[in-house]
XYZ file of C-alpha atoms in Angstrom:
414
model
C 65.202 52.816 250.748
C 64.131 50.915 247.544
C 62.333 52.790 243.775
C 61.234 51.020 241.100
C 63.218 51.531 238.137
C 60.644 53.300 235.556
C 61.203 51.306 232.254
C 58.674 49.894 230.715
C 56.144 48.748 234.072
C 59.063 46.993 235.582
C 58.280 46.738 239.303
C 61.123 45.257 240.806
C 62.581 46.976 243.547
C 66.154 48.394 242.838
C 67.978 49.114 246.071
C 69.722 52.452 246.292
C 71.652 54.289 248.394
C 70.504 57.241 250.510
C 70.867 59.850 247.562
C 68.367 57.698 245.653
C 70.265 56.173 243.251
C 71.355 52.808 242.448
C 73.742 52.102 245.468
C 78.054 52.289 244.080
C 78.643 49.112 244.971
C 76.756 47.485 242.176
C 79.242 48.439 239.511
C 81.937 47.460 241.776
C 80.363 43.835 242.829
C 81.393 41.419 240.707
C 81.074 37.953 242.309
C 82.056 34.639 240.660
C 79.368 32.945 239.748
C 79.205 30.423 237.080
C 77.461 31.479 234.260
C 74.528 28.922 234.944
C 73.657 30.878 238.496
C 73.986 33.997 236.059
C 71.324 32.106 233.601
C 69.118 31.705 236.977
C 68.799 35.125 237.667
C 68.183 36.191 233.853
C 64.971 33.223 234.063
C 62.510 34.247 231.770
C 58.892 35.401 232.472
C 55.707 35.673 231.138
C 56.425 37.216 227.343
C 53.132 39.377 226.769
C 52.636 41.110 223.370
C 54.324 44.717 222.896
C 56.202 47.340 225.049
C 54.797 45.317 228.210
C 56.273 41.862 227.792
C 59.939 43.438 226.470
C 61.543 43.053 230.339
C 60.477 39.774 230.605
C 61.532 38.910 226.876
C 64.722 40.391 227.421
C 65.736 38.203 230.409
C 64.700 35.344 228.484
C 67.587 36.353 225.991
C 70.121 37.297 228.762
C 69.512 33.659 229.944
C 69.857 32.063 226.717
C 73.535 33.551 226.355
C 74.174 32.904 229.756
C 73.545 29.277 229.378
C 76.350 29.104 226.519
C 79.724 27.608 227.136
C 82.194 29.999 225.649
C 81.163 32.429 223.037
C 77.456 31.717 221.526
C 76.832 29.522 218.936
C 75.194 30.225 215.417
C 72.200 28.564 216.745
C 71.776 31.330 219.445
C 72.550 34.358 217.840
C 69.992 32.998 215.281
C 67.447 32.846 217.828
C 69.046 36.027 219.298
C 68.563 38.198 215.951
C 64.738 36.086 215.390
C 63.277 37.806 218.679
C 64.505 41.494 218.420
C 63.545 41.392 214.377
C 59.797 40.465 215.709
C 60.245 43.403 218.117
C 61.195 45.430 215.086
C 58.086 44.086 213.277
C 55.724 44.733 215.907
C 56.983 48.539 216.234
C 59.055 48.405 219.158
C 61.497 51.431 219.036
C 65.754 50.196 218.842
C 66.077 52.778 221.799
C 63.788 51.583 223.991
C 65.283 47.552 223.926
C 68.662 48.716 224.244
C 67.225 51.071 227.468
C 65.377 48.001 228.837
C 68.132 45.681 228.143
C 70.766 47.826 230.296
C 68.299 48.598 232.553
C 67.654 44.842 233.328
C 71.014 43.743 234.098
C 71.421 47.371 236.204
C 68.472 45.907 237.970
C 70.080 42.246 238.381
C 73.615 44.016 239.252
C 72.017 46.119 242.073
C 70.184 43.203 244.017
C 73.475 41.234 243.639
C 75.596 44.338 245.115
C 72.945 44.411 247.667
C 74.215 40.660 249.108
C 77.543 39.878 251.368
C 80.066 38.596 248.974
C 84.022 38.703 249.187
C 85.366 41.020 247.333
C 87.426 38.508 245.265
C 83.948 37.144 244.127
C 83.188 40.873 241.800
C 85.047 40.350 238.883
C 83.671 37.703 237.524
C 80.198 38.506 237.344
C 80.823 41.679 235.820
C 82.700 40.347 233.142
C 79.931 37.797 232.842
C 77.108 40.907 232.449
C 79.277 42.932 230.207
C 79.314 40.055 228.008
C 75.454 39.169 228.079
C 75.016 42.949 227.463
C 77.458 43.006 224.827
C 76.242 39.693 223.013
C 72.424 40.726 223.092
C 72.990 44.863 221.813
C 75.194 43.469 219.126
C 72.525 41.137 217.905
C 69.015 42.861 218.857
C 70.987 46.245 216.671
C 71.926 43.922 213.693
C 67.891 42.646 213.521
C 67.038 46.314 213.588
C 69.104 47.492 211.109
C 68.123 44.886 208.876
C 64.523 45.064 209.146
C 65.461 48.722 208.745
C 66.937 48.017 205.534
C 64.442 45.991 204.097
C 62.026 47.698 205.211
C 63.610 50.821 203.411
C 64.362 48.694 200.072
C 60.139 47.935 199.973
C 59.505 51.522 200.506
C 61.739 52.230 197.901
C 60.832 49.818 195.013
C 57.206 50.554 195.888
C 58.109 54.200 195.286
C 59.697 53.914 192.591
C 57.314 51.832 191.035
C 54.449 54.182 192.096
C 56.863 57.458 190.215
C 56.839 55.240 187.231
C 53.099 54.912 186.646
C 52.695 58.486 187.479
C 55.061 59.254 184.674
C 53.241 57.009 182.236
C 50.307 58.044 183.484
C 48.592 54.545 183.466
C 47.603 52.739 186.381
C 48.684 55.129 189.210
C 45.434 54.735 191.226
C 45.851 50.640 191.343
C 49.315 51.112 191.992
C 48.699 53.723 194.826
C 46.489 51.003 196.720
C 48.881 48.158 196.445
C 51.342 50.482 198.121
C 50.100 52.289 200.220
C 51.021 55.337 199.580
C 48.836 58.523 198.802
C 48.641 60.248 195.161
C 48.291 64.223 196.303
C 45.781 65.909 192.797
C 48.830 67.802 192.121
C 52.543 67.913 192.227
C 55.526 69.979 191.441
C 57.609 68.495 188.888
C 61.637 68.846 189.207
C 63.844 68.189 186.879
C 67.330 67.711 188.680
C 70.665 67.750 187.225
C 73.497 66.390 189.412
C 77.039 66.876 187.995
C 80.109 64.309 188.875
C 81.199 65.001 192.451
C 85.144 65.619 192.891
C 85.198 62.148 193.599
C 84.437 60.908 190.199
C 86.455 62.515 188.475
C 89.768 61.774 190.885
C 91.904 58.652 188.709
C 93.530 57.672 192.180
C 89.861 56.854 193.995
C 87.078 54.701 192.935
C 84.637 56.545 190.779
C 81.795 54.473 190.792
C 81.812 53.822 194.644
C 81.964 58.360 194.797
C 78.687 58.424 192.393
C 76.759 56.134 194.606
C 77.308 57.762 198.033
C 77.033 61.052 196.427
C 73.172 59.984 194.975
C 72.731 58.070 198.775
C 73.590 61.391 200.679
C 71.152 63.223 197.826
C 68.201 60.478 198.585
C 68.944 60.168 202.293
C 68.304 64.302 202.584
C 64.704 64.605 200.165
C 62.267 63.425 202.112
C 63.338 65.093 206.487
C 63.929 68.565 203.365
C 60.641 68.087 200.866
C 58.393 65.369 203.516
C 58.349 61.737 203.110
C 55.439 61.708 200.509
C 57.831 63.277 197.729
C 58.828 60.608 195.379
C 61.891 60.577 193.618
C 63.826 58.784 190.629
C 67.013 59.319 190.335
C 70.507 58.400 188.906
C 73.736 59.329 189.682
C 73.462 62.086 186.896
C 69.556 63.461 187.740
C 66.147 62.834 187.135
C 62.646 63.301 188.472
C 61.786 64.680 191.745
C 57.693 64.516 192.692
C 57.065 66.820 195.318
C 53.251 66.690 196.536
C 51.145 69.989 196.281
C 47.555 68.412 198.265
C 45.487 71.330 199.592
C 43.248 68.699 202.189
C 46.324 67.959 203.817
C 45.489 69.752 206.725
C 49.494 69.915 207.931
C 50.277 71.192 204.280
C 49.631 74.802 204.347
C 51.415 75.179 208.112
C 54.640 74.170 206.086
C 53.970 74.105 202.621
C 56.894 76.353 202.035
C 59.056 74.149 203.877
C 58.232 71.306 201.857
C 58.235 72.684 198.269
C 61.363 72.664 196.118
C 62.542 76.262 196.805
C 65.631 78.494 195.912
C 66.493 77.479 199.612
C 65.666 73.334 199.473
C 67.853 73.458 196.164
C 70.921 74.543 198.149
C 70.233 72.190 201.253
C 70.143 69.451 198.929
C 73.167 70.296 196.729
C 74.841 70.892 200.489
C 73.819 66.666 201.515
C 74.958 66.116 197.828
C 78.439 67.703 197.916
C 77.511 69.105 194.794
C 75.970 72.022 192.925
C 72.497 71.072 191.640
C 70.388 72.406 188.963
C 66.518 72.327 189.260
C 63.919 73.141 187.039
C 60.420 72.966 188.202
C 56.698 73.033 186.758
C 53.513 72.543 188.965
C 50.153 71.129 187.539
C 47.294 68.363 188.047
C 48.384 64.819 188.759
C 47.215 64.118 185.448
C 49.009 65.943 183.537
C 52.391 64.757 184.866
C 53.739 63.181 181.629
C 52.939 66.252 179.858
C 55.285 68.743 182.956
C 58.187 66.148 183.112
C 58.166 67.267 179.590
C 58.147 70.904 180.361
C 60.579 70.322 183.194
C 63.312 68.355 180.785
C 62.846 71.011 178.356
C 63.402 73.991 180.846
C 66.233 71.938 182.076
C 68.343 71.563 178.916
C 67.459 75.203 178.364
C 68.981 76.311 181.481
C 72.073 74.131 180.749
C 72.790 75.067 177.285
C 72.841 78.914 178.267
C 75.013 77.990 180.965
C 72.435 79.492 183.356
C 74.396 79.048 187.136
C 73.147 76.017 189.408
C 69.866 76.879 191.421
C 66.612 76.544 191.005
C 64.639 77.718 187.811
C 60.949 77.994 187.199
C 59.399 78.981 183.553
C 59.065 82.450 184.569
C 62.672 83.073 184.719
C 63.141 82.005 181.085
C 60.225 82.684 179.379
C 61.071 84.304 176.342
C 63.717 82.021 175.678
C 61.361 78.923 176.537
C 59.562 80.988 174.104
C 62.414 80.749 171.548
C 62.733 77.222 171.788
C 59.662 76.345 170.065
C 60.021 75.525 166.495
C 58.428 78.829 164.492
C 58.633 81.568 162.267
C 59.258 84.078 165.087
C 62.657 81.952 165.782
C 63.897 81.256 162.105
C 63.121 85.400 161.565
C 65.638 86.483 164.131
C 67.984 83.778 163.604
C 68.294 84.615 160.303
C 68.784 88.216 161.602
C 72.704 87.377 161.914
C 72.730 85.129 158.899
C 75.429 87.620 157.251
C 77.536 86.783 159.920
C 77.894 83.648 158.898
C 80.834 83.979 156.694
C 82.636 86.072 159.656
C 82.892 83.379 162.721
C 84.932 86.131 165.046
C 82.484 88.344 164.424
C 79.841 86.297 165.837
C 82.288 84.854 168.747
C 82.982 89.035 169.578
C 79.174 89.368 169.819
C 78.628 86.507 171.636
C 81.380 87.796 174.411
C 80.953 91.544 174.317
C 77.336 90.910 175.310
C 78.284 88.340 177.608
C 80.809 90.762 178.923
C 78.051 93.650 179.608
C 78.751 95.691 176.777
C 82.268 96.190 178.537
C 84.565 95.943 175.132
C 88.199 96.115 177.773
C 86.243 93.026 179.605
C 85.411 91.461 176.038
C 89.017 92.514 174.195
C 90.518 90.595 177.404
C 88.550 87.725 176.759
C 89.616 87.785 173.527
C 93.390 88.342 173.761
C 92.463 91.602 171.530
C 93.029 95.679 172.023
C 89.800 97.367 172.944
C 89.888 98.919 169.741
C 89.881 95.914 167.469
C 86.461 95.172 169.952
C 84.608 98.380 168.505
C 85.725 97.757 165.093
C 84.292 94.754 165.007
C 81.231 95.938 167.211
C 80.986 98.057 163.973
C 80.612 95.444 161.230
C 78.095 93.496 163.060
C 75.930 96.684 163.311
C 76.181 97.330 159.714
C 76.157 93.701 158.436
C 72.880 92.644 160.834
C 71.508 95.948 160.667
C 71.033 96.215 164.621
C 72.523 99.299 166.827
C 74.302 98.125 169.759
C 74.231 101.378 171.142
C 70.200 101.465 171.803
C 68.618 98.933 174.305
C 66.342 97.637 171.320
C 69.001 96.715 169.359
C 70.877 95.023 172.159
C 67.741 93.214 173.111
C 67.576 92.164 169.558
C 70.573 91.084 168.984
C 70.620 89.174 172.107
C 67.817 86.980 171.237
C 69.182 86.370 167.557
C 71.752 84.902 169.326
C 69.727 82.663 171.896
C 67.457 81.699 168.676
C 70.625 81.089 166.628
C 71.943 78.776 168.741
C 68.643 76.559 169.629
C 68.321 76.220 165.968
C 72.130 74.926 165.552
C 71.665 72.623 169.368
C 68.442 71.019 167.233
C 70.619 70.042 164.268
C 73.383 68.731 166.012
């Protein structure tokens, strides 16, 4: 009985064996044929445009490496690496060449098995096919991945240029045309922080080589996590993160949540990263993107200088010491709170741990290479120097942000 193999319209009868498929003897057949009766059978046909003319196009490449002497010359893979790179131009997917490709020596291989040859006659023309095959996926691959790669490197310094304006907030509209891609009205703003990975810091490796694939594996994972409109610029230490917030995308609101920076995204990306990252992120009008990267820096350094964990941080979660970070009378009034501390430095340093301890002086006097004792002493003095009582959740609360305000007015000077 006889099928047509279903790649691609190709109507040539395959001969099989009574199970329906391709008969055993055509990996088996292998007759010696020189490689210009190979060529014959690989003639090419008609090329039409697309998906339709690829079996035909295909042959014409099996033939042209058939027709070589030994190994192919520079002059063929040239012209070898020319036709699949069109194929890549015109859209034609990498899997489905490869598919047709294999498919159109299986084709060639069963009509051959299907003849009376000797059996000493089979080698050879295997060999021969495993070569073609092996000559044309090596090359039609290589064109693909290139084309992938430049295409890739446009997409990029398009992008990039396109995050730039946006930034600036000059010319983003122009910009958006010549590159095609979209400007949502509004945006959530990251500000990312990426520490050294392991790598970097090893004196035995290569720390520069560790820092780029760590920012490759971070850029390779935004856009199947946050969608491919996000826009990014980044170094190997942070930077901005665009993540498009468009309400008439109709697909947005099915998965909006899947494509915002979340809690959740911020792990999946530190996960591709190797790395723990830090995000802090601001939403707003397209427009006023200059003025949230500013926000977003600002929450950012916040969150680092209190030594706030890695994760994800929004405004909300640090209001009141945003708050504190703005230059004011509120701020110079309760730094100046533990001004008569001043002269004491381990008073101030017991503060500073027994409330970062939890109030817990045996957690704080362990901290401090202390006895527990010496930690309520001192607890002591700084109630009656500051005037605050560290007993009383006011006072605590009060003392706590004389502290925060104390040390954003010393981070300013420095």
């Amino acid at each position: 009985m006889t099928r047509s193999a279903p790649v691609l319209g190709r109507t040539r009868p395959l001969r099989t064996a009574g199970n329906g498929s391709i008969h055993p003897a055509a990996a088996r057949l292998v007759p010696r044929l020189p490689e210009a009766a190979l060529a014959d059978r690989f003639r090419p046909g008609e090329q039409a445009g697309g998906d339709a003319g690829l079996p035909a196009a295909l042959r014409g490449c099996l033939a042209l490496v058939a027709g070589a002497s030994e190994e192919p010359d520079a002059a063929v893979t040239v012209d070898l690496v020319g036709r699949a790179a069109q194929w890549a131009r015109e859209g034609i997917d990498l899997d489905i060449v490869l598919r047709t490709l294999h498919e159109t020596v299986r084709g060639e291989l069963a009509e051959i098995a299907a003849e009376r040859r000797r059996p000493d006659e089979l080698p050879g023309l295997v060999d021969a096919a495993l070569r073609l095959l092996e000559t044309v996926t090596v090359a039609a691959t290589a064109a693909y991945l290139d084309e992938h790669r430049q295409s890739a490197r446009h997409h990029q310094t398009a992008a990039q240029t396109l995050v730039t304006a946006l930034l600036s907030g000059h010319g983003r509209t122009a910009l958006a045309q010549r590159t095609g891609i979209g400007v949502a009205p509004a945006y959530q703003v990251v500000a990312l922080a990426i520490p050294p990975h392991p790598g970097e810091r090893d004196g035995h490796g290569n720390p520069e080589s560790a820092a780029r694939r760590k920012l490759r594996r971070l850029q390779s994972a935004l856009a199947p996590t946050l969608g491919s409109r996000a826009l990014s610029l980044l170094s190997i230490d942070g930077g901005i993160v665009l993540v498009p917030l468009d309400p008439r995308d109709e697909t947005s609101t099915a998965r909006l949540g899947a494509q915002r920076m979340t809690a959740d995204t911020v792990e999946v990306l530190s996960e591709a990263a190797s790395v723990p990252l830090t995000a802090a992120v601001v939403d707003g009008d397209t427009e006023r993107i200059p003025e949230l990267v500013g926000q977003a820096r600002e929450l950012l350094d916040l969150v680092r200088s209190l030594g706030r964990p890695p994760g994800l941080y929004r405004l909300a979660d640090l209001a009141v010491e945003y708050q504190l970070t703005r230059p004011g009378p509120a701020r110079e009034h309760l730094a100046a709170l533990l001004g008569p501390l001043a002269p004491h430095p381990d008073l101030l340093e017991t503060l500073r741990i027994y409330l970062d301890s939890g109030l817990d002086r045996k957690a704080a006097a362990r901290r401090l290479e202390i006895h527990p004792n010496s930690v309520s002493h001192r607890m002591r003095r700084v109630e009656r120097l500051a005037g605050v009582d560290l007993s009383h959740p006011a006072g605590i609360s009060r003392a706590s942000l004389a502290l925060l305000a104390l040390d954003l007015i010393t981070d300013s000077r420095i």
